[in-house]
Amino acid sequence: ADLTISCGAVGAELQLCQAGVARWEAQSGHSVEVVSTPNSATERLSLYQQILGAQSSDIDVLQIDVVWPGMLAPHLVDLNQYLPTNATQDFFQSIVDNNTVDGRLVAMPWFTDAGVLYYRKDLLDKYGLEVPATWQQLTEAARTVQAGEREAGNSGFWGYVFQGRAYEGLTVNALEWIASYPEGGTIVNDQGDITIDNPQAAQALTLAASWINDISPQGVLNYTEEEARGVFQSGNALFMRNWPYAWDLVQSEQSDIRDNVGVVALPAGGENGQSAAVLGGWNLAVSRYSEHPQLAAELVAFLTSPEEQKRRAIDGSYNPTLPALYQDEEVLAAVPFFGTLYNTFTSAIPRPSAVTGDKYPRVSNAFFNTVHEVLSGNTEAQQGLDGLQSELRRIKGRGW
Amino acid sequence: MTLRTLKGIVLKIGFWLLVAVLMVYAIFPFYYALVTSLKPSSELFQVSYWVDSVDFSNYATVLSQPTFLAAIRNSVIVAVSVVLIALLLGLTAAWALGRVRFRGRTTVMMIVLGVSMFPQVAVLSGLFEVIRTLDLYNSPGGLILSYTIFTLPFTVWILTTFMRQLPDELEEAAIVDGASPWVTLTKVFMPLLWPAMATTGLLAFIAAWNEFLFALTFTLTDSQRTVPVAIALISGGSQYELPWGPIMAASVIVTVPLVVLVVIFQRRIVSGLTAGAVKG
Amino acid sequence: MTDRAFLQQQADSPRRERGTRVRRRRVRAAWLFLAPMLVVLAAVAGWPLVRTFWFSMTDASLSSLEGGQFIGLENYLVYDNGWYGIMADPMWWQSVWNTLYFTLVSVSLEAVLGVIVALVLNAHFRGRTLVRAAMLIPWAIPTVVSAKIWAWMLNDQFGIINHMLLGLGLIDAPLSWTADASLSMWAVIIVDVWKATPFVALLVLAALQMLPSDCYEAAKVDGIHPVRVFFRVTLPLIMPALLVAIIFRALDALRVFDVIYVLTSNAASTMTMSIYARQQLVEFQDVGYGSAASTLLFMIIALITVVYLYIGRRQLGGGS
Amino acid sequence: MAGVKLERVNKRFGSTRVIDDVSMAIGDGEFVVFVGPSGCGKSTLLRLIAGLESITNGDLLIDEQRVNNLTPQERGIGMVFQSYALYPHMSVYQNIAFGLKLAKTDKQTVDERVRQTARILQLDGLLERLPKALSGGQRQRVAIGRAMAREPKILLFDEPLSNLDAALRVQTRNEIAGLHKRLGSTMIYVTHDQVEAMTLADRIVVLNAGHVEQIGTPQELYERPASRFVAGFIGSPRMNFIHVEARTGNDRGCRINVPGVGERDLPQQLPADAVGERLELGVRPEHLHLTPAAQGEGVEVVNVEYLGSEAYLYLQMADGELLVCRTEAPSRFERGERVTLDFDADKVHLFDGEGRALPVADAARRSDRHSEQAPT
Amino acid sequence: MAGVKLERVNKRFGSTRVIDDVSMAIGDGEFVVFVGPSGCGKSTLLRLIAGLESITNGDLLIDEQRVNNLTPQERGIGMVFQSYALYPHMSVYQNIAFGLKLAKTDKQTVDERVRQTARILQLDGLLERLPKALSGGQRQRVAIGRAMAREPKILLFDEPLSNLDAALRVQTRNEIAGLHKRLGSTMIYVTHDQVEAMTLADRIVVLNAGHVEQIGTPQELYERPASRFVAGFIGSPRMNFIHVEARTGNDRGCRINVPGVGERDLPQQLPADAVGERLELGVRPEHLHLTPAAQGEGVEVVNVEYLGSEAYLYLQMADGELLVCRTEAPSRFERGERVTLDFDADKVHLFDGEGRALPVADAARRSDRHSEQAPT
Ligand SMILES: Nc1ncnc2c1ncn2[C@@H]1O[C@H](COP(=O)(O)OP(=O)(O)OP(=O)(O)O)[C@@H](O)[C@H]1O
Ligand SMILES: Nc1ncnc2c1ncn2[C@@H]1O[C@H](COP(=O)(O)OP(=O)(O)OP(=O)(O)O)[C@@H](O)[C@H]1O
Ligand SMILES: [Mg+2]
Ligand SMILES: [Mg+2]
């Protein structure tokens, strides 16, 4: 193969990537090998770090998370050198900025992501409930429906599933809870101060902890996206927090709940709160150790082109990084909520990766471990946050 | 009399019950993996204790993945090479340690023993560097080299014990016949050590076949991965299911050869371990 | 050896020689034969260990190994308006505790079960070969695979273990074995015990087979109760083998990585020293810090080994 | 009180019959030795008596009581094993005390018994040692002590001396003989060493392929072997066998032709219809008489072995067989000399085609008739 | 051509001196046997000659050439090991050929040499067999064949028969004796079995704790042991030793007092100043004469061992010592009888306080004087 690309490991994501790559192969006449990487982002990052640390030319094009450009920049080429000067002009500027490190464009936005709430239309209708606007409402509704469904014989039915394993996904989930409260809390603010020990956070975590074994199975503490989707898609959950990619899957022909699913913005933290979605999304970068950087850049350009993004939006409900596509009829037909949730996507809150830099993985790790402890019921929220505060101080040391 | 026979019967029943419990305990997980792997995806989430209808689709899924086949190939290459290298180096070292008295022998033995208790993580970064320097990163060569860290010590240890058990007179006879150490080792000892080498080789094979941490750390691309990593990283084979079926199928596929080997060699393994561990 | 050297040798020491030529040649051959092994071990173990020690005193990171600055023992412990370093990291102490707990519990269970299994396998009964082979199966299954299988069996929603327990009425709601912090350690222990018991059993079986059979006949002639014979004769005699098995297993358990990595990943409740070190090293790219953790792990294992061997020998020596 | 009686005892392992219809009666206080070639079933027979193997068929009686189904302990048996079977991790004291079940109730009695046993066996100073710190002979004594401590009615020994070196063997042999005299208990002793058998036994049981060849006192076996097997087995150097032809024969004696010696009259009864048959003449090395022969006559001395007190001469017969002759040392003959040989007619044995000894006609020879013939 | 000479050879392992100033000369074609108790250094001495151990001090000469620094192969040595040490995975042919092949002999010569060796040892039909398919005696012969094949100047044997059973031992012993006669090569043979030593050796070297006690023909050693150690070591049953007191003594003989027997004149020279010293009298069991004694007189017969051709009587002396007396069988005496004992004055030995034999005054006894005394 002339090039090697690593793109998602999750089933549909991988297939979409393969399809796109295949099209480029047909068009350009080059061959590309698609390698699969671990499901979990944490794992994937460490793999990349090893690859790049080894200065290995094994992977030319990498799919990198929005939080990684800062960390990986030294190992990535400046795409400006290989792409036309106006290459980035149609993209969300915020993401382009995110991907520009010291003036070098290290990655092209590929798809953006923000957490959304999936719900079962049929069941809410059945029990005459509204789509919840706050976490509290969600809790109530989940409780009601869960009790009802269990009564009706589905003893494995749960109210809410999310990503609760101690990994990056939990950081995202928890940040969404915390940020949704009025004056939304943060872990580390833009100035680099450690701010996690705030009342919103405690409130949010206390509520989340109450879900376990109430409306969420205890196993959720070991769930990633796919496990959550497994439960939801097999008809065993009322609500699910997930990324937009799941839309296409739950709406697929084999899905038990096809056409019974709705998607809304995540609930807000209380009456005065606001819905908060954490910015996710992935970008395509070219390794500095690639033997064919020009060719690789061309592949990146192709994959991030409007046609390709549109196709991915329609086939896989991946959020385009081109504002224009959010008005595209065909896209909206396939994924109606792209229109309704446009604000959610544009105003998604970033994780504190920029300010914490190299130490972000530790910060995230400390954070999700604490949250996990709280969710497991091993510590009270406040107590956990106290601990986290000092833990983060320890990590911060003499500075980020 | 009757009391005695009654007691005998009760004892016998108790014994067979114990055997049954142990058997179930030992093989049920593997059996369950087999059962799971033979279920069509639609039945995956219904717990059942046996297969009603055999369905090979999971196997088809796994075996049709080129990455999995590559992983199997890599595992075979790595494991076989590791065995050969460990046996070759182990045999020569075992001769030196087992049959020659020289100053520093105990020290070497202690070093070998010490190496065998290295935590893998403790050498991870240094080894990473060595492998990078040797340009073996993300290639079977890197794994082969790194696996010697745990296969070599016990190979040396076990073979040394076996080597010691060979009668001194045999070697002296060879000396009187004018044989050099190398001739003695290859022409006289090696043919006699085949059983020990088979045991040690098998143990090394299993260790190399099963190794995970180095394989995860020192390989990156699917084409270079070994089976344990491939299995650990298997994710949705197709879009709409949790990949338990394929994972179980893959597990069964990689386990069966080992189980067969172990069953064939079980007696040898016992004696090999006896020699290596208990007397050593 | 050349003739010159030979003559020289003769001239040097006509009356007192340090060895015949045969002997000297053998010693030379011995070192020659050892050389390849020593070179390889130096490459894969010696050098890396030295590097790890070195890294542990730098702030090297994974993506720039050489860029690390020497910072002394700061990775271990440093005071800078508060204590920093591994020794000050509660997670480290948690992982030390987890590791010791895991080791103690799993190895004890393995020892007891291993002896029972070995006794059964040592008995004469029809189908013994079959049972023996069956008992070896868990041992042959790759750790990662067995962890996967167990993860599936322990799955909270679809796992057969919960199904069985529910069926037997032992629990009323499915347990989430791998997620519940209070259960996940036990889940890991269950898997490890399942996997490693055959190894202990094998070693003990080997020892049992070497026991002098006529001691048992002597006991039979003396009419001694089998239970008494087990505790007074068998157990003391297999003790050395059992101790060896236990130390082997303990060393493995102290280093445990893959079972936990697959089963519960980085969860704090099952974080062991190896997991901790790897997390620092690989996931946080902090080679310096991770190396310091690895170094501590190595020293703890070495210490425990030495203490164990010392106590073991003392006990054996005292008993004899 | 502790006689042992075997009545048509059989033992099969699978389909192989290892013990074949063995009957015998062992008196109280008797010292009986089982001898026979390796694999003939000595150990098996002993283990049947001990109760370590089950009897396939037949009865075993101890003190007139059928004990087939009793455990070794219930039979009142003590046993000393070839490898001693000492518990390696127990001290001498513990080894001896272990079998004493009294432990729970009465420590003092155990202690007394152990010390008394140790005194008898002169182990007093060694009680705290582990077996590995003992010499072969001392281990041997501990093994005996352990067997004795429970005061069994019958003591069994399975080749107890075969692990000892020659000098120690002689010494320990004497100790066992002394012990038997002092204790007076019934002892059954297995060995394949005929010197041990001859010197220790009141009576010897010669086993061959699972059946009893002959039972008798050492002297009976040596002087009146019932079969060629026993004759060849007992005595060292071994009895010489020469193929001879019967010339005449009746119930008062016979005449045979010995190649290279000539015709001789022997006191053995020979049925008239057996005349002309090939028989075997058995002559012990000390009963061959040699006289110098002229060159070309007689047989050649092919080897002379000097042993200090005596010498063995090896004679090459015409048919290639070697005969051994025991003479005083140094020998009157040298290698290569030729000699004529002869023998005492009343000291030789005749065996028929099936290897059975032909009975001696008159009662001229010694007349004790206690020897028991095996049922076969 | 292949004489072996040891000149003040010493061997130390660490600080233990295992071989202590041993000197001897072995003639070409001689059959020399090393005997001695276990651990006395027999094997070590043999291995020094073979070149398997290094000589700490002293010279080893083969054919007048110093060979201390040569390999076994260069010394022209063949060796037969106690356990034969056959290569188990090689056929008999390969076993014999191995050394030849290593010496780069051409194939045809190897083949010829192997077949010739096999013929001499009657191994022709067995060449393709593996050692495990051979009987003990055959293995023994293969081991000899292997040692012979390279036509070594000297053949060494380290207890080659000790793994064989009694009957085979006698047979193989005869074969080795025959082989030596046919080959005529120098042979050095280690054993701890004195029967082997006596029957095989031209000369015997008796070793004790690393030094040579005596070198001589079997008859010399038996009849004129140079020391109490040799006297006790050679002969079975062992020589009896009785403490006696010298009454008078000069260079023509002496008079001693034997407790329980009385005063006797002996031909041993005794320095006058040694009169009154405690000496030891050595009498072989066959030189003791017994006559019935009245009750309360003489000594008691405490045990009679019947061995068929002869019997051993054990006599309890006043000082508690046991004497053994060899008599014809069955013995004239029984256990418990009392006997008076006497001995032939010209067959006994006298040893001084250090265990050295006192020389016999006149040349009345046999007069071969080749016996070499150890330097000690
Ligand atoms: N458990 C067994 N199963 C089958 N055959 C056996 C068993 N034990 C002994 N035998 C056979 O029974 C025969 C007699 O064995 P036994 O041990 O009694 O011989 P032995 O006379 O004691 O021989 P040795 O002098 O060698 O000790 C042998 O042929 C042996 O192979
Ligand atoms: N390699 C060695 N290191 C230390 N001591 C040794 C070594 N080999 C032999 N010895 C000692 O040297 C002495 C003589 O040993 P050697 O083997 O020559 O005795 P041996 O006369 O052959 O005895 P045996 O009749 O038992 O074979 C013994 O005390 C032995 O312990
Ligand atoms: Mg036996
Ligand atoms: Mg020796």
PDB file of N, CA and C and ligand atoms in Angstrom, chain D residues 38-39 41-44 82 158-159 190 192, ligand 3:
ATOM      1  N   SER D  38      14.543 -62.626  40.983  1.00  0.00           N
ATOM      2  CA  SER D  38      13.807 -61.381  40.880  1.00  0.00           C
ATOM      3  C   SER D  38      12.505 -61.585  40.111  1.00  0.00           C
ATOM      4  N   GLY D  39      11.445 -61.019  40.635  1.00  0.00           N
ATOM      5  CA  GLY D  39      10.158 -61.099  39.944  1.00  0.00           C
ATOM      6  C   GLY D  39       9.386 -62.366  40.200  1.00  0.00           C
ATOM      7  N   GLY D  41       7.796 -63.155  42.843  1.00  0.00           N
ATOM      8  CA  GLY D  41       6.604 -62.947  43.649  1.00  0.00           C
ATOM      9  C   GLY D  41       6.854 -62.872  45.145  1.00  0.00           C
ATOM     10  N   LYS D  42       8.092 -62.762  45.544  1.00  0.00           N
ATOM     11  CA  LYS D  42       8.409 -62.701  46.972  1.00  0.00           C
ATOM     12  C   LYS D  42       7.732 -61.515  47.636  1.00  0.00           C
ATOM     13  N   SER D  43       7.961 -60.339  47.040  1.00  0.00           N
ATOM     14  CA  SER D  43       7.395 -59.142  47.656  1.00  0.00           C
ATOM     15  C   SER D  43       5.886 -59.214  47.658  1.00  0.00           C
ATOM     16  N   THR D  44       5.336 -59.693  46.561  1.00  0.00           N
ATOM     17  CA  THR D  44       3.883 -59.768  46.472  1.00  0.00           C
ATOM     18  C   THR D  44       3.329 -60.658  47.585  1.00  0.00           C
ATOM     19  N   GLN D  82      12.185 -52.218  52.073  1.00  0.00           N
ATOM     20  CA  GLN D  82      13.513 -52.246  51.468  1.00  0.00           C
ATOM     21  C   GLN D  82      14.208 -50.892  51.558  1.00  0.00           C
ATOM     22  N   ASP D 158      11.086 -56.733  53.923  1.00  0.00           N
ATOM     23  CA  ASP D 158      11.266 -56.905  52.477  1.00  0.00           C
ATOM     24  C   ASP D 158      12.653 -56.423  52.074  1.00  0.00           C
ATOM     25  N   GLU D 159      13.527 -57.363  51.844  1.00  0.00           N
ATOM     26  CA  GLU D 159      14.921 -57.074  51.454  1.00  0.00           C
ATOM     27  C   GLU D 159      15.504 -55.916  52.259  1.00  0.00           C
ATOM     28  N   VAL D 190      12.085 -61.377  53.340  1.00  0.00           N
ATOM     29  CA  VAL D 190      12.286 -61.594  51.912  1.00  0.00           C
ATOM     30  C   VAL D 190      13.678 -61.155  51.531  1.00  0.00           C
ATOM     31  N   HIS D 192      16.844 -61.762  48.164  1.00  0.00           N
ATOM     32  CA  HIS D 192      17.290 -62.604  47.057  1.00  0.00           C
ATOM     33  C   HIS D 192      18.738 -63.015  47.259  1.00  0.00           C
TER      34      HIS D 192
HETATM   35 MG    MG F   3      10.625 -57.447  45.747  1.00  0.00          MG
END
